[in-house]
PDB file of C-alpha atoms in Angstrom:
ATOM      1  CA  UNK A   1     -35.614 134.648 -46.158  1.00 85.00           C
ATOM      2  CA  UNK A   2     -37.546 137.710 -47.207  1.00 90.00           C
ATOM      3  CA  UNK A   3     -38.457 138.266 -50.831  1.00 94.00           C
ATOM      4  CA  UNK A   4     -37.584 141.343 -52.855  1.00 94.00           C
ATOM      5  CA  UNK A   5     -38.953 142.553 -56.138  1.00 95.00           C
ATOM      6  CA  UNK A   6     -36.931 142.802 -59.333  1.00 93.00           C
ATOM      7  CA  UNK A   7     -37.106 146.587 -58.951  1.00 93.00           C
ATOM      8  CA  UNK A   8     -35.495 146.208 -55.501  1.00 92.00           C
ATOM      9  CA  UNK A   9     -32.681 144.182 -57.072  1.00 91.00           C
ATOM     10  CA  UNK A  10     -32.109 146.831 -59.736  1.00 92.00           C
ATOM     11  CA  UNK A  11     -31.453 149.405 -57.001  1.00 94.00           C
ATOM     12  CA  UNK A  12     -28.264 147.541 -56.022  1.00 96.00           C
ATOM     13  CA  UNK A  13     -25.497 148.677 -58.387  1.00 97.00           C
ATOM     14  CA  UNK A  14     -22.950 145.833 -58.580  1.00 98.00           C
ATOM     15  CA  UNK A  15     -19.965 146.531 -60.828  1.00 98.00           C
ATOM     16  CA  UNK A  16     -16.694 144.886 -61.764  1.00 98.00           C
ATOM     17  CA  UNK A  17     -13.549 146.754 -60.885  1.00 98.00           C
ATOM     18  CA  UNK A  18      -9.822 146.125 -60.952  1.00 98.00           C
ATOM     19  CA  UNK A  19      -7.693 146.456 -57.834  1.00 98.00           C
ATOM     20  CA  UNK A  20      -5.029 149.075 -58.569  1.00 98.00           C
ATOM     21  CA  UNK A  21      -3.479 149.350 -55.108  1.00 98.00           C
ATOM     22  CA  UNK A  22      -3.652 147.298 -51.921  1.00 98.00           C
ATOM     23  CA  UNK A  23      -1.976 147.534 -48.540  1.00 97.00           C
ATOM     24  CA  UNK A  24      -2.283 145.969 -45.089  1.00 96.00           C
ATOM     25  CA  UNK A  25      -4.673 147.604 -42.639  1.00 94.00           C
ATOM     26  CA  UNK A  26      -3.138 146.749 -39.263  1.00 88.00           C
ATOM     27  CA  UNK A  27      -5.247 149.350 -37.416  1.00 87.00           C
ATOM     28  CA  UNK A  28      -8.460 147.420 -38.165  1.00 86.00           C
ATOM     29  CA  UNK A  29     -10.055 145.409 -35.331  1.00 86.00           C
ATOM     30  CA  UNK A  30      -9.732 142.228 -37.414  1.00 90.00           C
ATOM     31  CA  UNK A  31      -6.940 141.718 -39.968  1.00 91.00           C
ATOM     32  CA  UNK A  32      -7.902 143.488 -43.194  1.00 95.00           C
ATOM     33  CA  UNK A  33      -6.539 144.851 -46.447  1.00 97.00           C
ATOM     34  CA  UNK A  34      -7.177 148.323 -47.857  1.00 97.00           C
ATOM     35  CA  UNK A  35      -7.918 148.303 -51.585  1.00 98.00           C
ATOM     36  CA  UNK A  36      -8.242 150.959 -54.256  1.00 98.00           C
ATOM     37  CA  UNK A  37     -10.416 149.716 -57.110  1.00 98.00           C
ATOM     38  CA  UNK A  38     -10.799 151.227 -60.589  1.00 98.00           C
ATOM     39  CA  UNK A  39     -14.375 151.031 -61.904  1.00 98.00           C
ATOM     40  CA  UNK A  40     -13.708 152.859 -65.178  1.00 98.00           C
ATOM     41  CA  UNK A  41     -14.551 156.325 -66.441  1.00 97.00           C
ATOM     42  CA  UNK A  42     -18.154 156.489 -65.196  1.00 96.00           C
ATOM     43  CA  UNK A  43     -17.386 155.753 -61.520  1.00 97.00           C
ATOM     44  CA  UNK A  44     -13.621 156.141 -61.236  1.00 98.00           C
ATOM     45  CA  UNK A  45     -11.462 154.791 -58.452  1.00 98.00           C
ATOM     46  CA  UNK A  46     -13.030 153.923 -55.097  1.00 98.00           C
ATOM     47  CA  UNK A  47     -11.497 152.538 -51.928  1.00 98.00           C
ATOM     48  CA  UNK A  48     -12.549 149.893 -49.441  1.00 98.00           C
ATOM     49  CA  UNK A  49     -11.212 147.581 -46.782  1.00 96.00           C
ATOM     50  CA  UNK A  50     -11.985 143.895 -46.494  1.00 96.00           C
ATOM     51  CA  UNK A  51     -11.190 141.065 -44.094  1.00 95.00           C
ATOM     52  CA  UNK A  52      -9.615 138.854 -46.753  1.00 97.00           C
ATOM     53  CA  UNK A  53      -6.159 138.223 -45.274  1.00 97.00           C
ATOM     54  CA  UNK A  54      -6.670 134.441 -45.012  1.00 97.00           C
ATOM     55  CA  UNK A  55      -6.647 134.054 -48.807  1.00 97.00           C
ATOM     56  CA  UNK A  56      -4.953 137.201 -50.135  1.00 98.00           C
ATOM     57  CA  UNK A  57      -1.860 139.311 -49.678  1.00 96.00           C
ATOM     58  CA  UNK A  58      -1.943 142.912 -50.873  1.00 98.00           C
ATOM     59  CA  UNK A  59       0.447 142.086 -53.747  1.00 97.00           C
ATOM     60  CA  UNK A  60      -1.774 139.242 -55.027  1.00 95.00           C
ATOM     61  CA  UNK A  61      -4.803 141.543 -55.221  1.00 98.00           C
ATOM     62  CA  UNK A  62      -3.288 144.081 -57.618  1.00 98.00           C
ATOM     63  CA  UNK A  63      -4.757 143.536 -61.076  1.00 98.00           C
ATOM     64  CA  UNK A  64      -7.510 141.244 -59.762  1.00 98.00           C
ATOM     65  CA  UNK A  65     -11.048 141.882 -60.992  1.00 98.00           C
ATOM     66  CA  UNK A  66     -13.619 141.931 -58.180  1.00 98.00           C
ATOM     67  CA  UNK A  67     -17.336 142.573 -57.855  1.00 98.00           C
ATOM     68  CA  UNK A  68     -18.541 145.353 -55.560  1.00 98.00           C
ATOM     69  CA  UNK A  69     -21.662 147.281 -54.621  1.00 98.00           C
ATOM     70  CA  UNK A  70     -20.858 150.851 -55.667  1.00 98.00           C
ATOM     71  CA  UNK A  71     -23.975 152.722 -54.550  1.00 97.00           C
ATOM     72  CA  UNK A  72     -23.838 152.326 -50.765  1.00 93.00           C
ATOM     73  CA  UNK A  73     -23.041 155.520 -48.854  1.00 94.00           C
ATOM     74  CA  UNK A  74     -19.402 155.766 -47.663  1.00 95.00           C
ATOM     75  CA  UNK A  75     -18.747 154.126 -44.281  1.00 94.00           C
ATOM     76  CA  UNK A  76     -16.016 154.913 -41.780  1.00 92.00           C
ATOM     77  CA  UNK A  77     -13.992 151.786 -40.920  1.00 87.00           C
ATOM     78  CA  UNK A  78     -11.619 152.916 -38.188  1.00 85.00           C
ATOM     79  CA  UNK A  79      -9.560 155.730 -39.731  1.00 88.00           C
ATOM     80  CA  UNK A  80     -10.362 154.603 -43.274  1.00 92.00           C
ATOM     81  CA  UNK A  81     -13.379 155.656 -45.345  1.00 94.00           C
ATOM     82  CA  UNK A  82     -14.812 152.705 -47.265  1.00 96.00           C
ATOM     83  CA  UNK A  83     -16.611 153.784 -50.444  1.00 98.00           C
ATOM     84  CA  UNK A  84     -17.714 150.413 -51.882  1.00 98.00           C
ATOM     85  CA  UNK A  85     -18.543 146.943 -50.591  1.00 97.00           C
ATOM     86  CA  UNK A  86     -16.531 144.163 -52.237  1.00 98.00           C
ATOM     87  CA  UNK A  87     -18.421 140.893 -52.496  1.00 98.00           C
ATOM     88  CA  UNK A  88     -17.248 137.521 -51.294  1.00 98.00           C
ATOM     89  CA  UNK A  89     -18.329 134.177 -49.934  1.00 98.00           C
ATOM     90  CA  UNK A  90     -17.136 132.294 -46.847  1.00 98.00           C
ATOM     91  CA  UNK A  91     -15.014 129.191 -47.303  1.00 98.00           C
ATOM     92  CA  UNK A  92     -15.410 126.123 -45.067  1.00 98.00           C
ATOM     93  CA  UNK A  93     -13.640 128.030 -42.251  1.00 97.00           C
ATOM     94  CA  UNK A  94     -15.698 131.197 -42.634  1.00 97.00           C
ATOM     95  CA  UNK A  95     -12.859 133.099 -44.348  1.00 97.00           C
ATOM     96  CA  UNK A  96     -13.862 135.397 -47.226  1.00 97.00           C
ATOM     97  CA  UNK A  97     -13.116 134.461 -50.845  1.00 98.00           C
ATOM     98  CA  UNK A  98     -13.725 137.379 -53.216  1.00 98.00           C
ATOM     99  CA  UNK A  99     -16.216 137.155 -56.080  1.00 97.00           C
ATOM    100  CA  UNK A 100     -15.077 138.162 -59.549  1.00 97.00           C
ATOM    101  CA  UNK A 101     -15.778 137.330 -63.176  1.00 97.00           C
ATOM    102  CA  UNK A 102     -14.627 133.968 -64.534  1.00 95.00           C
ATOM    103  CA  UNK A 103     -12.793 135.717 -67.379  1.00 94.00           C
ATOM    104  CA  UNK A 104     -11.521 139.211 -68.120  1.00 92.00           C
ATOM    105  CA  UNK A 105     -14.320 141.723 -68.701  1.00 97.00           C
ATOM    106  CA  UNK A 106     -14.267 145.512 -69.210  1.00 97.00           C
ATOM    107  CA  UNK A 107     -14.028 147.311 -65.871  1.00 98.00           C
ATOM    108  CA  UNK A 108     -17.091 149.219 -64.757  1.00 98.00           C
ATOM    109  CA  UNK A 109     -19.506 146.671 -66.216  1.00 97.00           C
ATOM    110  CA  UNK A 110     -22.729 146.330 -64.251  1.00 96.00           C
ATOM    111  CA  UNK A 111     -23.947 142.924 -63.141  1.00 93.00           C
ATOM    112  CA  UNK A 112     -27.292 141.879 -64.590  1.00 85.00           C
TER     113      UNK A 112
END
C-alpha cells in the first residue's frame, strides 16, 4: 500500500448525492445500471453507470443517497458517458454494495 499525504486526499472531491433516475444498461459488457444523481446547486445532476445489479434494481435506487467522486474527468462506458464514480464495497461474493450516509444528509455535502 502506498502512502498519500493529506493534501493528496483533499484533491479527491467525494460528495453525497441522491439518485433521481435509474435504468438498466443492457449494452454494458457486464450487467450495470445507469444512474442520474443530484448533487445540489453547486454541482447539479451528473450521470454514471455501475455494476450493482446483484443488490439493486433501478427502482430501488431512486431516492437513495450515495457517495461519489465528482472531480474525475468524464469517461466513456460503451455508449454512455460516466461523469462521476459512485463508491461501493464488495460483499463476500465480490458484488458491489454502494456506500452512502447512515442517515439523511443535505445533498452535495463533501466528505471530510
